Short mmCIF file of C-alpha atoms in Angstrom, two decimals:
data_model
loop_
_atom_site.label_atom_id
_atom_site.label_comp_id
_atom_site.label_asym_id
_atom_site.label_seq_id
_atom_site.Cartn_x
_atom_site.Cartn_y
_atom_site.Cartn_z
CA UNK C 13 0.00 0.00 0.00
CA UNK C 14 1.17 3.53 -0.70
CA UNK C 15 1.85 5.81 2.26
CA UNK C 16 -0.71 8.32 1.03
CA UNK C 17 -3.63 5.92 0.86
CA UNK C 18 -2.95 4.57 4.36
CA UNK C 19 -2.62 8.04 5.86
CA UNK C 20 -5.47 9.76 4.12
CA UNK C 21 -8.68 7.82 4.69
CA UNK C 22 -10.86 6.48 7.47
CA UNK C 23 -12.70 3.16 7.53
CA UNK C 24 -16.18 4.59 6.84
CA UNK C 25 -17.70 7.83 5.60
CA UNK C 26 -20.65 9.24 3.67
CA UNK C 27 -20.94 10.26 0.04
CA UNK C 28 -22.09 13.86 0.41
CA UNK C 29 -25.77 14.78 0.43
CA UNK C 30 -28.05 14.52 3.45
CA UNK C 31 -31.81 15.04 3.89
CA UNK C 32 -33.27 18.17 5.44
CA UNK C 33 -32.32 21.84 5.44
CA UNK C 34 -30.58 22.34 8.82
CA UNK C 35 -26.81 22.70 8.37
CA UNK C 36 -26.04 22.33 12.10
CA UNK C 37 -28.14 19.19 12.43
CA UNK C 38 -26.42 17.65 9.38
CA UNK C 39 -22.94 18.52 10.68
CA UNK C 40 -23.80 17.12 14.10
CA UNK C 41 -25.05 13.85 12.56
CA UNK C 42 -22.04 13.44 10.27
CA UNK C 43 -19.38 14.23 12.87
CA UNK C 44 -21.17 12.12 15.47
CA UNK C 45 -21.30 9.16 13.08
CA UNK C 46 -17.78 9.31 11.63
CA UNK C 47 -15.20 10.10 14.27
CA UNK C 48 -12.29 9.26 11.96
CA UNK C 49 -13.57 10.45 8.54
CA UNK C 50 -16.26 13.17 8.68
CA UNK C 51 -17.32 15.14 5.60
CA UNK C 52 -18.90 18.44 4.63
CA UNK C 53 -22.60 17.63 4.21
CA UNK C 54 -24.65 18.93 1.27
CA UNK C 55 -28.35 19.75 1.72
CA UNK C 56 -30.00 19.98 -1.73
CA UNK C 57 -33.51 20.17 -0.21
CA UNK C 58 -32.84 23.88 0.42
CA UNK C 59 -33.29 24.49 -3.31
CA UNK C 60 -31.28 25.81 -6.29
CA UNK C 61 -27.73 26.62 -5.22
CA UNK C 62 -27.71 23.82 -2.66
CA UNK C 63 -28.00 21.17 -5.39
CA UNK C 64 -24.69 19.63 -6.47
CA UNK C 65 -24.45 21.55 -9.77
CA UNK C 66 -25.43 24.90 -8.27
CA UNK C 67 -23.17 24.45 -5.26
CA UNK C 68 -20.14 23.77 -7.46
CA UNK C 69 -21.10 26.54 -9.91
CA UNK C 70 -20.94 28.89 -6.94
CA UNK C 71 -17.29 27.91 -6.40
CA UNK C 72 -16.20 28.84 -9.94
CA UNK C 73 -13.73 31.71 -10.39
CA UNK C 74 -14.59 34.36 -13.02
CA UNK C 75 -17.42 32.21 -14.35
CA UNK C 76 -20.98 32.64 -13.08
CA UNK C 77 -24.14 30.62 -13.49
CA UNK C 78 -27.83 31.30 -12.99
CA UNK C 79 -30.92 29.12 -12.93
CA UNK C 80 -32.97 28.96 -16.13
CA UNK C 81 -36.06 26.76 -16.72
CA UNK C 82 -33.77 24.25 -18.47
CA UNK C 83 -31.15 24.21 -15.70
CA UNK C 84 -27.96 26.08 -14.76
CA UNK C 85 -26.62 28.42 -17.47
CA UNK C 86 -23.41 30.46 -17.59
CA UNK C 87 -23.87 34.24 -17.54
CA UNK C 88 -21.82 37.42 -17.44
CA UNK C 89 -21.93 38.36 -13.78
CA UNK C 90 -22.76 36.91 -10.37
CA UNK C 91 -26.45 37.12 -9.57
CA UNK C 92 -28.68 36.02 -6.73
CA UNK C 93 -28.26 32.31 -7.58
CA UNK C 94 -24.48 32.55 -7.21
CA UNK C 95 -24.83 34.54 -3.99
CA UNK C 96 -27.29 32.00 -2.60
CA UNK C 97 -24.98 29.07 -3.42
CA UNK C 98 -22.01 30.78 -1.74
CA UNK C 99 -24.09 31.73 1.28
CA UNK C 100 -25.25 28.15 1.86
CA UNK C 101 -21.72 26.81 1.44
CA UNK C 102 -20.56 29.32 4.06
CA UNK C 103 -23.36 28.20 6.38
CA UNK C 104 -22.32 24.57 5.95
CA UNK C 105 -18.67 25.40 6.65
CA UNK C 106 -19.66 27.32 9.79
CA UNK C 107 -21.58 24.28 11.06
CA UNK C 108 -18.80 21.84 10.25
CA UNK C 109 -16.22 24.08 11.91
CA UNK C 110 -18.37 24.21 15.06
CA UNK C 111 -18.52 20.41 15.33
CA UNK C 112 -14.87 19.70 14.43
CA UNK C 113 -13.12 21.83 17.06
CA UNK C 114 -9.75 20.18 17.76
CA UNK C 115 -10.32 17.49 15.12
CA UNK C 116 -7.23 15.95 13.54
CA UNK C 117 -7.50 13.47 10.71
CA UNK C 118 -9.00 13.00 7.27
CA UNK C 119 -11.95 15.22 6.33
CA UNK C 120 -13.79 14.96 3.01
CA UNK C 121 -15.28 17.75 0.91
CA UNK C 122 -17.20 17.19 -2.34
CA UNK C 123 -17.62 19.08 -5.60
CA UNK C 124 -18.86 18.13 -9.06
CA UNK C 125 -16.02 17.08 -11.34
CA UNK C 126 -15.18 18.90 -14.59
CA UNK C 127 -16.92 16.49 -16.98
CA UNK C 128 -20.24 16.09 -15.17
CA UNK C 129 -20.21 19.87 -14.71
CA UNK C 130 -19.56 20.36 -18.45
CA UNK C 131 -22.45 18.01 -19.24
CA UNK C 132 -24.84 19.83 -16.89
CA UNK C 133 -23.97 23.52 -17.28
CA UNK C 134 -25.31 25.35 -20.34
CA UNK C 135 -23.57 27.92 -22.50
CA UNK C 136 -25.46 31.11 -23.37
CA UNK C 137 -26.90 29.39 -26.48
CA UNK C 138 -28.50 26.70 -24.32
CA UNK C 139 -26.18 23.87 -25.37
CA UNK C 140 -24.04 22.09 -22.79
CA UNK C 141 -20.53 23.36 -22.13
CA UNK C 142 -19.56 19.86 -23.28
CA UNK C 143 -20.33 20.91 -26.88
CA UNK C 144 -17.35 23.31 -26.94
CA UNK C 145 -13.81 22.02 -26.27
CA UNK C 146 -12.50 25.51 -25.46
CA UNK C 147 -15.34 26.13 -23.02
CA UNK C 148 -14.57 22.78 -21.34
CA UNK C 149 -10.95 23.85 -20.79
CA UNK C 150 -12.03 27.23 -19.39
CA UNK C 151 -14.55 25.56 -17.07
CA UNK C 152 -11.96 23.07 -15.75
CA UNK C 153 -9.46 25.88 -15.10
CA UNK C 154 -12.11 27.95 -13.28
CA UNK C 155 -13.16 24.92 -11.23
CA UNK C 156 -9.56 24.14 -10.28
CA UNK C 157 -8.99 27.70 -9.08
CA UNK C 158 -12.26 27.72 -7.14
CA UNK C 159 -11.44 24.40 -5.48
CA UNK C 160 -7.97 25.64 -4.55
CA UNK C 161 -9.60 28.53 -2.69
CA UNK C 162 -12.23 26.25 -1.13
CA UNK C 163 -9.64 23.76 0.17
CA UNK C 164 -7.57 26.61 1.62
CA UNK C 165 -10.67 27.89 3.44
CA UNK C 166 -11.44 24.43 4.88
CA UNK C 167 -7.83 24.04 6.08
CA UNK C 168 -7.94 27.50 7.65
CA UNK C 169 -11.13 26.70 9.55
CA UNK C 170 -10.12 23.15 10.58
CA UNK C 171 -6.31 23.27 10.78
CA UNK C 172 -5.93 19.69 11.99
CA UNK C 173 -7.79 18.27 8.98
CA UNK C 174 -6.09 16.33 6.19
CA UNK C 175 -8.52 17.34 3.48
CA UNK C 176 -9.69 14.74 0.96
CA UNK C 177 -11.30 16.18 -2.19
CA UNK C 178 -14.08 14.10 -3.76
CA UNK C 179 -15.07 14.91 -7.33
CA UNK C 180 -18.58 13.71 -8.18
CA UNK C 181 -18.63 12.39 -11.75
CA UNK C 182 -21.91 10.50 -12.32
CA UNK C 183 -21.97 11.56 -16.00
CA UNK C 184 -18.39 10.53 -16.74
CA UNK C 185 -19.23 7.25 -18.50
CA UNK C 186 -21.89 9.01 -20.63
CA UNK C 187 -19.33 11.68 -21.60
CA UNK C 188 -16.83 9.00 -22.65
CA UNK C 189 -19.47 7.12 -24.68
CA UNK C 190 -21.12 10.09 -26.38
CA UNK C 191 -24.41 9.56 -24.55
CA UNK C 192 -25.02 13.10 -23.23
CA UNK C 193 -28.12 14.50 -24.98
CA UNK C 194 -28.12 17.86 -26.76
CA UNK C 195 -30.53 20.65 -25.77
CA UNK C 196 -33.09 19.46 -28.34
CA UNK C 197 -32.89 15.90 -27.05
CA UNK C 198 -32.77 14.58 -30.63
CA UNK C 199 -29.03 13.97 -30.75
CA UNK C 200 -26.10 13.41 -28.42
CA UNK C 201 -22.83 15.25 -27.99
CA UNK C 202 -19.76 13.60 -29.48
CA UNK C 203 -17.76 11.36 -27.14
CA UNK C 204 -14.80 13.15 -25.57
CA UNK C 205 -11.41 11.55 -26.19
CA UNK C 206 -10.28 9.47 -23.19
CA UNK C 207 -6.91 11.23 -23.00
CA UNK C 208 -8.64 14.63 -22.91
CA UNK C 209 -10.96 13.41 -20.13
CA UNK C 210 -8.01 12.00 -18.19
CA UNK C 211 -6.00 15.22 -18.53
CA UNK C 212 -8.94 17.36 -17.39
CA UNK C 213 -9.46 15.24 -14.29
CA UNK C 214 -5.73 15.22 -13.52
CA UNK C 215 -5.53 19.01 -13.68
CA UNK C 216 -8.45 19.49 -11.30
CA UNK C 217 -7.32 16.78 -8.84
CA UNK C 218 -3.85 18.36 -8.76
CA UNK C 219 -5.24 21.19 -6.59
CA UNK C 220 -5.10 18.76 -3.66
CA UNK C 221 -1.33 18.82 -3.97
CA UNK C 222 -0.92 15.76 -1.75
CA UNK C 223 -2.55 12.90 -3.62
CA UNK C 224 -5.75 12.92 -1.59
CA UNK C 225 -8.36 13.16 -4.34
CA UNK C 226 -11.25 10.73 -4.79
CA UNK C 227 -13.63 10.38 -7.73
CA UNK C 228 -17.19 9.24 -7.02
CA UNK C 229 -19.68 7.80 -9.48
CA UNK C 230 -22.82 5.85 -8.65
CA UNK C 231 -23.38 5.07 -12.35
CA UNK C 232 -22.60 1.68 -13.94
CA UNK C 233 -19.25 1.00 -15.67
CA UNK C 234 -17.01 3.29 -13.64
CA UNK C 235 -13.75 3.73 -15.65
CA UNK C 236 -11.42 2.54 -12.87
CA UNK C 237 -8.26 2.38 -14.98
CA UNK C 238 -8.74 5.88 -16.42
CA UNK C 239 -9.36 7.36 -12.96
CA UNK C 240 -6.29 5.66 -11.55
CA UNK C 241 -4.13 7.01 -14.40
CA UNK C 242 -5.58 10.49 -13.81
CA UNK C 243 -4.25 10.38 -10.26
CA UNK C 244 -7.25 9.43 -8.11
CA UNK C 245 -6.02 8.13 -4.76
CA UNK C 246 -9.46 6.62 -4.19
CA UNK C 247 -12.51 5.62 -6.24
CA UNK C 248 -16.01 5.76 -4.77
CA UNK C 249 -18.74 3.64 -6.38
CA UNK C 250 -22.00 1.75 -5.93
CA UNK C 251 -20.79 -1.77 -5.13
CA UNK C 252 -24.06 -3.36 -6.35
CA UNK C 253 -23.33 -2.16 -9.92
CA UNK C 254 -20.01 -4.02 -10.22
CA UNK C 255 -19.79 -7.03 -12.50
CA UNK C 256 -17.08 -9.66 -12.81
CA UNK C 257 -15.88 -7.70 -15.87
CA UNK C 258 -14.56 -5.14 -13.38
CA UNK C 259 -12.44 -7.66 -11.44
CA UNK C 260 -9.21 -7.16 -13.33
CA UNK C 261 -9.17 -3.34 -13.19
CA UNK C 262 -10.15 -3.37 -9.50
CA UNK C 263 -7.36 -5.83 -8.72
CA UNK C 264 -4.89 -3.61 -10.58
CA UNK C 265 -6.16 -0.53 -8.73
CA UNK C 266 -5.76 -2.20 -5.32
CA UNK C 267 -2.24 -3.39 -6.14
CA UNK C 268 -1.34 0.16 -7.25
CA UNK C 269 -2.42 1.53 -3.84
CA UNK C 270 -5.85 2.94 -4.81
CA UNK C 271 -8.37 3.21 -1.99
CA UNK C 272 -11.82 1.73 -2.69
CA UNK C 273 -14.78 3.60 -1.23
CA UNK C 274 -17.32 0.82 -1.54
CA UNK C 275 -20.97 1.91 -1.51
CA UNK C 276 -22.65 -1.08 0.12
CA UNK C 277 -25.45 0.55 2.17
CA UNK C 278 -28.62 1.59 0.24
CA UNK C 279 -29.04 5.35 -0.13
CA UNK C 280 -32.83 5.37 0.30
CA UNK C 281 -35.12 4.04 3.03
CA UNK C 282 -35.39 0.29 3.35
CA UNK C 283 -34.39 -2.57 5.61
CA UNK C 284 -30.70 -2.82 6.51
CA UNK C 285 -29.08 -6.24 6.69
CA UNK C 286 -26.74 -7.11 9.52
CA UNK C 287 -23.39 -5.26 9.18
CA UNK C 288 -21.47 -8.40 8.22
CA UNK C 289 -24.02 -9.11 5.49
CA UNK C 290 -23.58 -5.63 4.04
CA UNK C 291 -19.89 -6.30 3.34
CA UNK C 292 -20.15 -9.99 2.40
CA UNK C 293 -19.91 -9.06 -1.29
CA UNK C 294 -16.66 -7.21 -0.61
CA UNK C 295 -15.20 -10.33 1.02
CA UNK C 296 -16.37 -12.42 -1.94
CA UNK C 297 -14.71 -10.01 -4.39
CA UNK C 298 -11.50 -10.21 -2.39
CA UNK C 299 -11.47 -14.01 -2.56
CA UNK C 300 -12.18 -13.90 -6.29
CA UNK C 301 -9.24 -11.53 -6.82
CA UNK C 302 -6.95 -13.68 -4.70
CA UNK C 303 -6.03 -10.71 -2.50
CA UNK C 304 -4.83 -11.06 1.08
CA UNK C 305 -7.77 -10.70 3.53
CA UNK C 306 -5.59 -8.67 5.89
CA UNK C 307 -5.48 -5.90 3.28
CA UNK C 308 -9.24 -5.34 3.36
CA UNK C 309 -9.46 -2.79 6.16
CA UNK C 310 -6.42 -0.94 4.77
CA UNK C 311 -7.92 -0.64 1.29
CA UNK C 312 -11.71 -0.37 1.70
CA UNK C 313 -13.73 2.53 3.14
CA UNK C 314 -17.40 1.62 3.64
CA UNK C 315 -19.99 4.17 2.42
CA UNK C 316 -23.62 4.39 1.34
CA UNK C 317 -24.16 3.55 -2.34
CA UNK C 318 -24.86 7.21 -3.14
CA UNK C 319 -25.90 10.43 -1.43
CA UNK C 320 -28.67 10.33 1.18
CA UNK C 321 -30.72 13.35 0.03
CA UNK C 322 -33.63 11.09 -0.89
CA UNK C 323 -33.70 9.31 2.47
CA UNK C 324 -35.63 10.20 5.62
CA UNK C 325 -33.53 11.84 8.37
CA UNK C 326 -34.02 8.79 10.59
CA UNK C 327 -32.88 6.37 7.89
CA UNK C 328 -29.89 8.60 7.03
CA UNK C 329 -28.70 8.42 10.65
CA UNK C 330 -29.13 4.66 10.71
CA UNK C 331 -27.36 4.24 7.36
CA UNK C 332 -24.31 6.19 8.52
CA UNK C 333 -24.10 4.23 11.78
CA UNK C 334 -24.50 1.02 9.76
CA UNK C 335 -21.49 1.97 7.58
CA UNK C 336 -19.35 2.25 10.71
CA UNK C 337 -20.49 -1.13 12.03
CA UNK C 338 -19.99 -2.78 8.62
CA UNK C 339 -16.44 -1.37 8.42
CA UNK C 340 -15.73 -2.76 11.89
CA UNK C 341 -17.02 -6.17 10.77
CA UNK C 342 -14.69 -6.05 7.76
CA UNK C 343 -11.71 -5.25 9.99
CA UNK C 344 -12.56 -7.83 12.66
CA UNK C 345 -13.48 -10.68 10.30
CA UNK C 346 -11.81 -10.07 6.91
CA UNK C 347 -12.34 -13.69 5.84
#
């Protein structure tokens, strides 16, 4: 295992979003659940600007977005939507700072990655930023600068934190396959070259400066090898969507020191199995790959399958606690 991956992650954490609109309640729940790997909660139920696209658009430097009926669109100057997004982010940081006094250890923050952002944000003509290669480069550069400032702010507020940056890229596979629909819906945007995608991700993840960047996707067919080459220290995914086709690239990722953030707990209300049952598939994968069971706790962080915005507050609390118990089961009984 690489030194970075052992130092940088806890055994369990959340993905990002939480139900409700109360920043202090969310921060209290997250920090109370994950003593060794808390994260900055996102509360999309507050409305536009608290959603993942709007929140990240609010972080951009010298690019501004506003809400149109069709979604978020780039404009000339910051308006009320940008101000609202920045205000809510500040509120969330205030709450997290309050509940992490004296904390030392890994702390995760999330933002939308450059390719999902390019697929979701519109240019002035209504087409996705993805339709214009130059606009994609400008967006990635603006995002990188905004994230650099955001990470500096988090480190200033919580000086003992080793900040882990998670880039949310649910549209990444669609971007690579040319499956992102145009504004009319009658055609799709051309697939972006894999090397261009890799370079864009690498440039944005480089703002971490210490190899502590994670990419999350709860879509099928996560491009593990591409993300590893781009410099992701960890890959976060919905474990239920894996197939045996993924075995080889996952084995290679583990042997290269990549952390796996395995989403094994459902993100919406439903019955929870016993903690050992939740991670039984992870143990089975390990046996199939022929990897040493003792490596499991060093390599795997247990998470929900995706964000918890669609869950009830009660279920969200139980799901986070369940992740911690499942991670303990994995460590205590790796075989």
